[in-house]
Amino acid sequence: MFNKLKETIGEENMSQNEADKAAYSSDASRIRGKADTIIWPKTLEDVRQAISYAKRHNLNVVPRGAGTGLAGGAVPQDSIVLDMCRMDRFAVQKDRAIVEPGVILDNLNSESDYILPVIPGSHAVCTIGGMIATNAAGMRAFKYGKMADWIDELHVIDGTGKMIKVQGEKINHFCGWEGSTGIVVRARLKLIKLPTLRTMTVLRFDSITPMVERLKGLDTSHVSALEYVDKYCSNLIGLGDMNHLIVEYESEEGEIKDEKELKKIWEKRDSLYAIISAKGYTVAEDPQVPLEHIDKLLYWLQKNDIPTFGHIGIGVIHPHFKKDTSQRLVEEMFTVVKKINGSVTGEHGVGLLKKPYLEDAYKKKIKELKETYDPSNVLNRGKII
Amino acid sequence: MDDSFKCTECGLCRNACPVYKALKRETVGPRGKVMLLKEEIKDEIFYACTLCRNCTVACPLKLELDKDFRKYRAKLQEAGKTTEASKVMIENVRKYGNPFGKIEEGKKPKELFCC
């Protein structure tokens, strides 16, 4: 069936063997799907050919970066998987970078003194394409916002196989929609000069109320990251039996000045997802709630023994659930989240995991975008809606 | 295969693996191989591991996946699943004590790939 496509893309860049299909059947969400074919495009023309082919034969295409997503956004559903990792060329010129989607964030950030300051926990492996697809936030979102804030221009191939160049407001038609409106093949990103000074203060609290009070009263003018780690998670990474706020400053204000000490604390924080997951808490959620009501959610999580950490500075936290009990508790949690005007996803995306809990306005928006850019529903079919 | 079944599939090992970095294919990376073990797919891809343990260094749980891959290779070997290059290397080691075979005085070993 794929003979014609093989001629164009090259047989060595496509596979339907059992081993490849198994390896590409899931992502870090551990939701199992089914890959039909894997394609490793090297050029934007390869991507265009694959999408056009899928459209002609009523197949669907799932784009994939590093497969570190936690909502199942890259899990195939009898799909052609486009592994974008071989499209990994980039060029940095002072405070701008032209990148292909498979570029790894840490590779980009080690190229020069200029960096992309959006740093998810998976920075060592995650790709720029995946970050755009999920509108990634991460540790320093408190100061630097989300991925959409750092994009100057995108080149995408939409569901009809057409290449589109977008800037300004239209970037939001593709950033954060998990490749379901178009596949990013090139991006121009804004960078900042690497901050030379970083310090940190780690605050400890026995209970939630004083912690939230302190959080609200904190002078945040030089804060670059504001992370929460609850008692259970703090114990797991050796911080002790207290709730913790990790406050990173880009000034002298922090108590910990030694760079190595800072790095050690961030490494512990980066490892939390895998450590909690190994304890059986494999379902990772990412609600975002307004700071003034966050205590209500934190108390609910504490009452139900749900391990939690996250980017509390922007109201995004990561409660982790055990698979066998998750459905009832997740539903209850989202009731609390909606009651305090929060949203079901702050940064992981909707994927397969959060489809049942999606707000109506979100569904309406994606339906409109699909109608415009992917009327045949070729791209990431079955996700989000 | 204990450690493979403890793997949380977070993927943080990917870029530490020299084989993955060279081939950019999920299947050859540590997480890809773990998926194959979990699905019980017997494939010669397990020979595509340098046993360098970089995946253990990058792993938040410090899992020793290389030990599982080594054990699995032995199983593949018992089942007669091996690569042509492996056969040549084994034969060369037996004959010359050197996987590259006989090397003439002053000559460099030829390139040899196992996968």
PDB file of C-alpha atoms in Angstrom, chain A residues 128-310:
ATOM      1  CA  ILE A 128      10.944  22.045  20.318  1.00  0.00           C
ATOM      2  CA  GLY A 129       8.140  20.574  18.184  1.00  0.00           C
ATOM      3  CA  GLY A 130       6.652  18.835  21.223  1.00  0.00           C
ATOM      4  CA  MET A 131       6.987  21.999  23.279  1.00  0.00           C
ATOM      5  CA  ILE A 132       5.103  23.983  20.645  1.00  0.00           C
ATOM      6  CA  ALA A 133       2.452  21.284  20.287  1.00  0.00           C
ATOM      7  CA  THR A 134       1.707  21.326  24.021  1.00  0.00           C
ATOM      8  CA  ASN A 135       2.451  25.025  24.606  1.00  0.00           C
ATOM      9  CA  ALA A 136       4.892  23.860  27.278  1.00  0.00           C
ATOM     10  CA  ALA A 137       5.400  25.858  30.465  1.00  0.00           C
ATOM     11  CA  GLY A 138       7.795  24.331  32.997  1.00  0.00           C
ATOM     12  CA  MET A 139       9.849  25.463  35.943  1.00  0.00           C
ATOM     13  CA  ARG A 140      10.437  29.078  35.006  1.00  0.00           C
ATOM     14  CA  ALA A 141       6.994  29.847  33.601  1.00  0.00           C
ATOM     15  CA  PHE A 142       6.473  32.208  36.531  1.00  0.00           C
ATOM     16  CA  LYS A 143       8.891  34.673  34.941  1.00  0.00           C
ATOM     17  CA  TYR A 144       9.056  33.543  31.317  1.00  0.00           C
ATOM     18  CA  GLY A 145       5.555  32.326  30.513  1.00  0.00           C
ATOM     19  CA  LYS A 146       4.741  29.569  28.060  1.00  0.00           C
ATOM     20  CA  MET A 147       6.115  28.457  24.704  1.00  0.00           C
ATOM     21  CA  ALA A 148       3.691  30.623  22.696  1.00  0.00           C
ATOM     22  CA  ASP A 149       5.365  33.713  24.198  1.00  0.00           C
ATOM     23  CA  TRP A 150       8.673  32.770  22.556  1.00  0.00           C
ATOM     24  CA  ILE A 151       7.599  32.095  18.981  1.00  0.00           C
ATOM     25  CA  ASP A 152       8.164  34.711  16.280  1.00  0.00           C
ATOM     26  CA  GLU A 153       7.055  32.651  13.333  1.00  0.00           C
ATOM     27  CA  LEU A 154       5.948  29.108  12.497  1.00  0.00           C
ATOM     28  CA  HIS A 155       5.962  27.093   9.298  1.00  0.00           C
ATOM     29  CA  VAL A 156       3.361  24.345   9.485  1.00  0.00           C
ATOM     30  CA  ILE A 157       1.892  21.768   7.136  1.00  0.00           C
ATOM     31  CA  ASP A 158      -1.858  21.652   7.670  1.00  0.00           C
ATOM     32  CA  GLY A 159      -4.206  18.698   7.223  1.00  0.00           C
ATOM     33  CA  THR A 160      -4.623  19.396   3.514  1.00  0.00           C
ATOM     34  CA  GLY A 161      -0.880  19.141   2.893  1.00  0.00           C
ATOM     35  CA  LYS A 162      -0.475  22.878   2.429  1.00  0.00           C
ATOM     36  CA  MET A 163       2.455  24.734   3.975  1.00  0.00           C
ATOM     37  CA  ILE A 164       1.467  27.863   5.897  1.00  0.00           C
ATOM     38  CA  LYS A 165       3.653  30.559   7.448  1.00  0.00           C
ATOM     39  CA  VAL A 166       2.093  32.161  10.516  1.00  0.00           C
ATOM     40  CA  GLN A 167       3.014  35.046  12.797  1.00  0.00           C
ATOM     41  CA  GLY A 168       1.310  37.014  15.565  1.00  0.00           C
ATOM     42  CA  GLU A 169      -2.108  35.904  16.794  1.00  0.00           C
ATOM     43  CA  LYS A 170      -2.316  33.015  14.305  1.00  0.00           C
ATOM     44  CA  ILE A 171       0.531  31.251  16.118  1.00  0.00           C
ATOM     45  CA  ASN A 172      -2.120  30.320  18.683  1.00  0.00           C
ATOM     46  CA  HIS A 173      -3.977  28.352  16.010  1.00  0.00           C
ATOM     47  CA  PHE A 174      -1.156  25.790  16.112  1.00  0.00           C
ATOM     48  CA  CYS A 175       0.713  26.202  19.394  1.00  0.00           C
ATOM     49  CA  GLY A 176      -0.935  24.087  22.094  1.00  0.00           C
ATOM     50  CA  TRP A 177      -3.207  22.041  19.821  1.00  0.00           C
ATOM     51  CA  GLU A 178      -1.049  18.903  19.917  1.00  0.00           C
ATOM     52  CA  GLY A 179      -0.446  18.747  16.180  1.00  0.00           C
ATOM     53  CA  SER A 180      -4.156  18.395  15.467  1.00  0.00           C
ATOM     54  CA  THR A 181      -4.345  21.583  13.367  1.00  0.00           C
ATOM     55  CA  GLY A 182      -0.953  21.390  11.655  1.00  0.00           C
ATOM     56  CA  ILE A 183       2.513  19.906  12.004  1.00  0.00           C
ATOM     57  CA  VAL A 184       5.304  22.373  12.746  1.00  0.00           C
ATOM     58  CA  VAL A 185       8.213  21.980  10.350  1.00  0.00           C
ATOM     59  CA  ARG A 186      10.169  25.105  11.205  1.00  0.00           C
ATOM     60  CA  ALA A 187      10.033  27.834  13.850  1.00  0.00           C
ATOM     61  CA  ARG A 188      11.756  31.118  14.544  1.00  0.00           C
ATOM     62  CA  LEU A 189      12.150  31.520  18.292  1.00  0.00           C
ATOM     63  CA  LYS A 190      13.099  34.391  20.576  1.00  0.00           C
ATOM     64  CA  LEU A 191      15.969  33.758  22.972  1.00  0.00           C
ATOM     65  CA  ILE A 192      17.326  35.626  26.000  1.00  0.00           C
ATOM     66  CA  LYS A 193      20.857  36.149  27.239  1.00  0.00           C
ATOM     67  CA  LEU A 194      21.619  33.403  29.754  1.00  0.00           C
ATOM     68  CA  PRO A 195      21.092  34.876  33.243  1.00  0.00           C
ATOM     69  CA  THR A 196      24.426  34.903  35.033  1.00  0.00           C
ATOM     70  CA  LEU A 197      23.100  35.038  38.571  1.00  0.00           C
ATOM     71  CA  ARG A 198      20.728  32.572  40.143  1.00  0.00           C
ATOM     72  CA  THR A 199      20.094  31.986  43.824  1.00  0.00           C
ATOM     73  CA  MET A 200      17.492  29.993  45.718  1.00  0.00           C
ATOM     74  CA  THR A 201      15.553  29.863  48.953  1.00  0.00           C
ATOM     75  CA  VAL A 202      13.798  26.694  50.071  1.00  0.00           C
ATOM     76  CA  LEU A 203      10.864  27.448  52.396  1.00  0.00           C
ATOM     77  CA  ARG A 204       9.372  24.757  54.639  1.00  0.00           C
ATOM     78  CA  PHE A 205       5.810  24.619  55.970  1.00  0.00           C
ATOM     79  CA  ASP A 206       4.026  22.133  58.168  1.00  0.00           C
ATOM     80  CA  SER A 207       0.589  23.010  56.783  1.00  0.00           C
ATOM     81  CA  ILE A 208      -0.979  24.522  53.695  1.00  0.00           C
ATOM     82  CA  THR A 209      -2.577  27.747  55.008  1.00  0.00           C
ATOM     83  CA  PRO A 210       0.638  29.496  56.135  1.00  0.00           C
ATOM     84  CA  MET A 211       2.356  28.342  52.935  1.00  0.00           C
ATOM     85  CA  VAL A 212      -0.311  29.883  50.701  1.00  0.00           C
ATOM     86  CA  GLU A 213      -0.300  33.073  52.824  1.00  0.00           C
ATOM     87  CA  ARG A 214       3.468  33.309  52.421  1.00  0.00           C
ATOM     88  CA  LEU A 215       3.141  32.652  48.701  1.00  0.00           C
ATOM     89  CA  LYS A 216       0.657  35.482  48.281  1.00  0.00           C
ATOM     90  CA  GLY A 217       2.863  37.912  50.223  1.00  0.00           C
ATOM     91  CA  LEU A 218       6.145  37.007  48.515  1.00  0.00           C
ATOM     92  CA  ASP A 219       8.113  39.770  46.785  1.00  0.00           C
ATOM     93  CA  THR A 220       8.334  38.235  43.336  1.00  0.00           C
ATOM     94  CA  SER A 221      10.037  41.021  41.419  1.00  0.00           C
ATOM     95  CA  HIS A 222      13.206  38.913  40.847  1.00  0.00           C
ATOM     96  CA  VAL A 223      11.675  35.438  41.129  1.00  0.00           C
ATOM     97  CA  SER A 224      12.278  33.164  38.135  1.00  0.00           C
ATOM     98  CA  ALA A 225      10.759  29.922  39.473  1.00  0.00           C
ATOM     99  CA  LEU A 226       8.288  29.119  42.216  1.00  0.00           C
ATOM    100  CA  GLU A 227       7.741  25.412  42.797  1.00  0.00           C
ATOM    101  CA  TYR A 228       5.664  23.456  45.292  1.00  0.00           C
ATOM    102  CA  VAL A 229       6.529  19.993  46.609  1.00  0.00           C
ATOM    103  CA  ASP A 230       4.124  18.385  49.109  1.00  0.00           C
ATOM    104  CA  LYS A 231       5.170  16.340  52.143  1.00  0.00           C
ATOM    105  CA  TYR A 232       4.957  12.941  50.458  1.00  0.00           C
ATOM    106  CA  CYS A 233       7.020  14.022  47.445  1.00  0.00           C
ATOM    107  CA  SER A 234       9.479  15.952  49.627  1.00  0.00           C
ATOM    108  CA  ASN A 235      10.159  12.770  51.571  1.00  0.00           C
ATOM    109  CA  LEU A 236      10.731  10.816  48.379  1.00  0.00           C
ATOM    110  CA  ILE A 237      13.497  13.158  47.202  1.00  0.00           C
ATOM    111  CA  GLY A 238      15.093  13.618  50.621  1.00  0.00           C
ATOM    112  CA  LEU A 239      13.876  17.130  51.444  1.00  0.00           C
ATOM    113  CA  GLY A 240      12.197  16.014  54.676  1.00  0.00           C
ATOM    114  CA  ASP A 241       8.670  15.662  56.028  1.00  0.00           C
ATOM    115  CA  MET A 242       7.382  19.177  55.227  1.00  0.00           C
ATOM    116  CA  ASN A 243       5.623  21.007  52.416  1.00  0.00           C
ATOM    117  CA  HIS A 244       8.212  22.943  50.414  1.00  0.00           C
ATOM    118  CA  LEU A 245       8.280  26.053  48.279  1.00  0.00           C
ATOM    119  CA  ILE A 246      11.364  26.273  46.095  1.00  0.00           C
ATOM    120  CA  VAL A 247      11.946  29.897  45.167  1.00  0.00           C
ATOM    121  CA  GLU A 248      14.570  30.702  42.549  1.00  0.00           C
ATOM    122  CA  TYR A 249      15.730  34.288  42.076  1.00  0.00           C
ATOM    123  CA  GLU A 250      17.688  35.946  39.307  1.00  0.00           C
ATOM    124  CA  SER A 251      19.276  38.206  41.915  1.00  0.00           C
ATOM    125  CA  GLU A 252      21.251  37.943  45.173  1.00  0.00           C
ATOM    126  CA  GLU A 253      18.066  37.539  47.232  1.00  0.00           C
ATOM    127  CA  GLY A 254      18.147  33.744  47.636  1.00  0.00           C
ATOM    128  CA  GLU A 255      19.868  32.052  50.595  1.00  0.00           C
ATOM    129  CA  ILE A 256      21.534  29.316  48.512  1.00  0.00           C
ATOM    130  CA  LYS A 257      24.166  30.886  46.269  1.00  0.00           C
ATOM    131  CA  ASP A 258      26.256  27.867  45.269  1.00  0.00           C
ATOM    132  CA  GLU A 259      25.489  26.900  41.661  1.00  0.00           C
ATOM    133  CA  LYS A 260      26.162  23.199  42.307  1.00  0.00           C
ATOM    134  CA  GLU A 261      23.734  23.179  45.231  1.00  0.00           C
ATOM    135  CA  LEU A 262      21.047  24.774  43.049  1.00  0.00           C
ATOM    136  CA  LYS A 263      21.662  22.215  40.335  1.00  0.00           C
ATOM    137  CA  LYS A 264      21.320  19.380  42.845  1.00  0.00           C
ATOM    138  CA  ILE A 265      17.925  20.642  44.021  1.00  0.00           C
ATOM    139  CA  TRP A 266      16.668  21.068  40.454  1.00  0.00           C
ATOM    140  CA  GLU A 267      17.856  17.562  39.567  1.00  0.00           C
ATOM    141  CA  LYS A 268      15.836  16.180  42.478  1.00  0.00           C
ATOM    142  CA  ARG A 269      12.822  18.129  41.290  1.00  0.00           C
ATOM    143  CA  ASP A 270      13.306  16.899  37.685  1.00  0.00           C
ATOM    144  CA  SER A 271      13.318  13.289  38.868  1.00  0.00           C
ATOM    145  CA  LEU A 272      10.012  13.533  40.755  1.00  0.00           C
ATOM    146  CA  TYR A 273       7.687  12.328  38.010  1.00  0.00           C
ATOM    147  CA  ALA A 274       9.582   9.077  37.479  1.00  0.00           C
ATOM    148  CA  ILE A 275       9.988   8.432  41.221  1.00  0.00           C
ATOM    149  CA  ILE A 276       6.287   8.942  41.954  1.00  0.00           C
ATOM    150  CA  SER A 277       5.314   6.918  38.914  1.00  0.00           C
ATOM    151  CA  ALA A 278       7.468   4.040  40.159  1.00  0.00           C
ATOM    152  CA  LYS A 279       5.451   4.134  43.418  1.00  0.00           C
ATOM    153  CA  GLY A 280       2.342   3.349  41.380  1.00  0.00           C
ATOM    154  CA  TYR A 281       1.065   6.908  40.900  1.00  0.00           C
ATOM    155  CA  THR A 282       1.182   6.718  37.125  1.00  0.00           C
ATOM    156  CA  VAL A 283      -1.619   9.128  36.173  1.00  0.00           C
ATOM    157  CA  ALA A 284      -0.193  12.664  36.101  1.00  0.00           C
ATOM    158  CA  GLU A 285      -2.638  15.563  35.902  1.00  0.00           C
ATOM    159  CA  ASP A 286      -1.941  19.279  35.431  1.00  0.00           C
ATOM    160  CA  PRO A 287      -4.866  21.473  36.469  1.00  0.00           C
ATOM    161  CA  GLN A 288      -4.373  25.233  36.485  1.00  0.00           C
ATOM    162  CA  VAL A 289      -6.232  27.268  39.094  1.00  0.00           C
ATOM    163  CA  PRO A 290      -6.220  30.914  40.207  1.00  0.00           C
ATOM    164  CA  LEU A 291      -3.731  31.514  43.009  1.00  0.00           C
ATOM    165  CA  GLU A 292      -6.304  33.124  45.311  1.00  0.00           C
ATOM    166  CA  HIS A 293      -8.216  29.809  45.565  1.00  0.00           C
ATOM    167  CA  ILE A 294      -5.367  27.305  45.242  1.00  0.00           C
ATOM    168  CA  ASP A 295      -5.549  26.402  48.946  1.00  0.00           C
ATOM    169  CA  LYS A 296      -8.975  24.785  48.373  1.00  0.00           C
ATOM    170  CA  LEU A 297      -7.480  22.421  45.803  1.00  0.00           C
ATOM    171  CA  LEU A 298      -4.373  21.717  47.888  1.00  0.00           C
ATOM    172  CA  TYR A 299      -6.512  20.841  50.925  1.00  0.00           C
ATOM    173  CA  TRP A 300      -8.664  18.510  48.824  1.00  0.00           C
ATOM    174  CA  LEU A 301      -5.536  16.766  47.486  1.00  0.00           C
ATOM    175  CA  GLN A 302      -4.084  16.447  50.976  1.00  0.00           C
ATOM    176  CA  LYS A 303      -7.349  15.025  52.353  1.00  0.00           C
ATOM    177  CA  ASN A 304      -7.343  12.371  49.621  1.00  0.00           C
ATOM    178  CA  ASP A 305      -3.626  11.513  49.964  1.00  0.00           C
ATOM    179  CA  ILE A 306      -2.784  12.544  46.383  1.00  0.00           C
ATOM    180  CA  PRO A 307       0.949  13.219  45.931  1.00  0.00           C
ATOM    181  CA  THR A 308       1.394  16.644  44.354  1.00  0.00           C
ATOM    182  CA  PHE A 309       4.101  18.990  43.173  1.00  0.00           C
ATOM    183  CA  GLY A 310       4.226  21.659  40.488  1.00  0.00           C
TER     184      GLY A 310
END
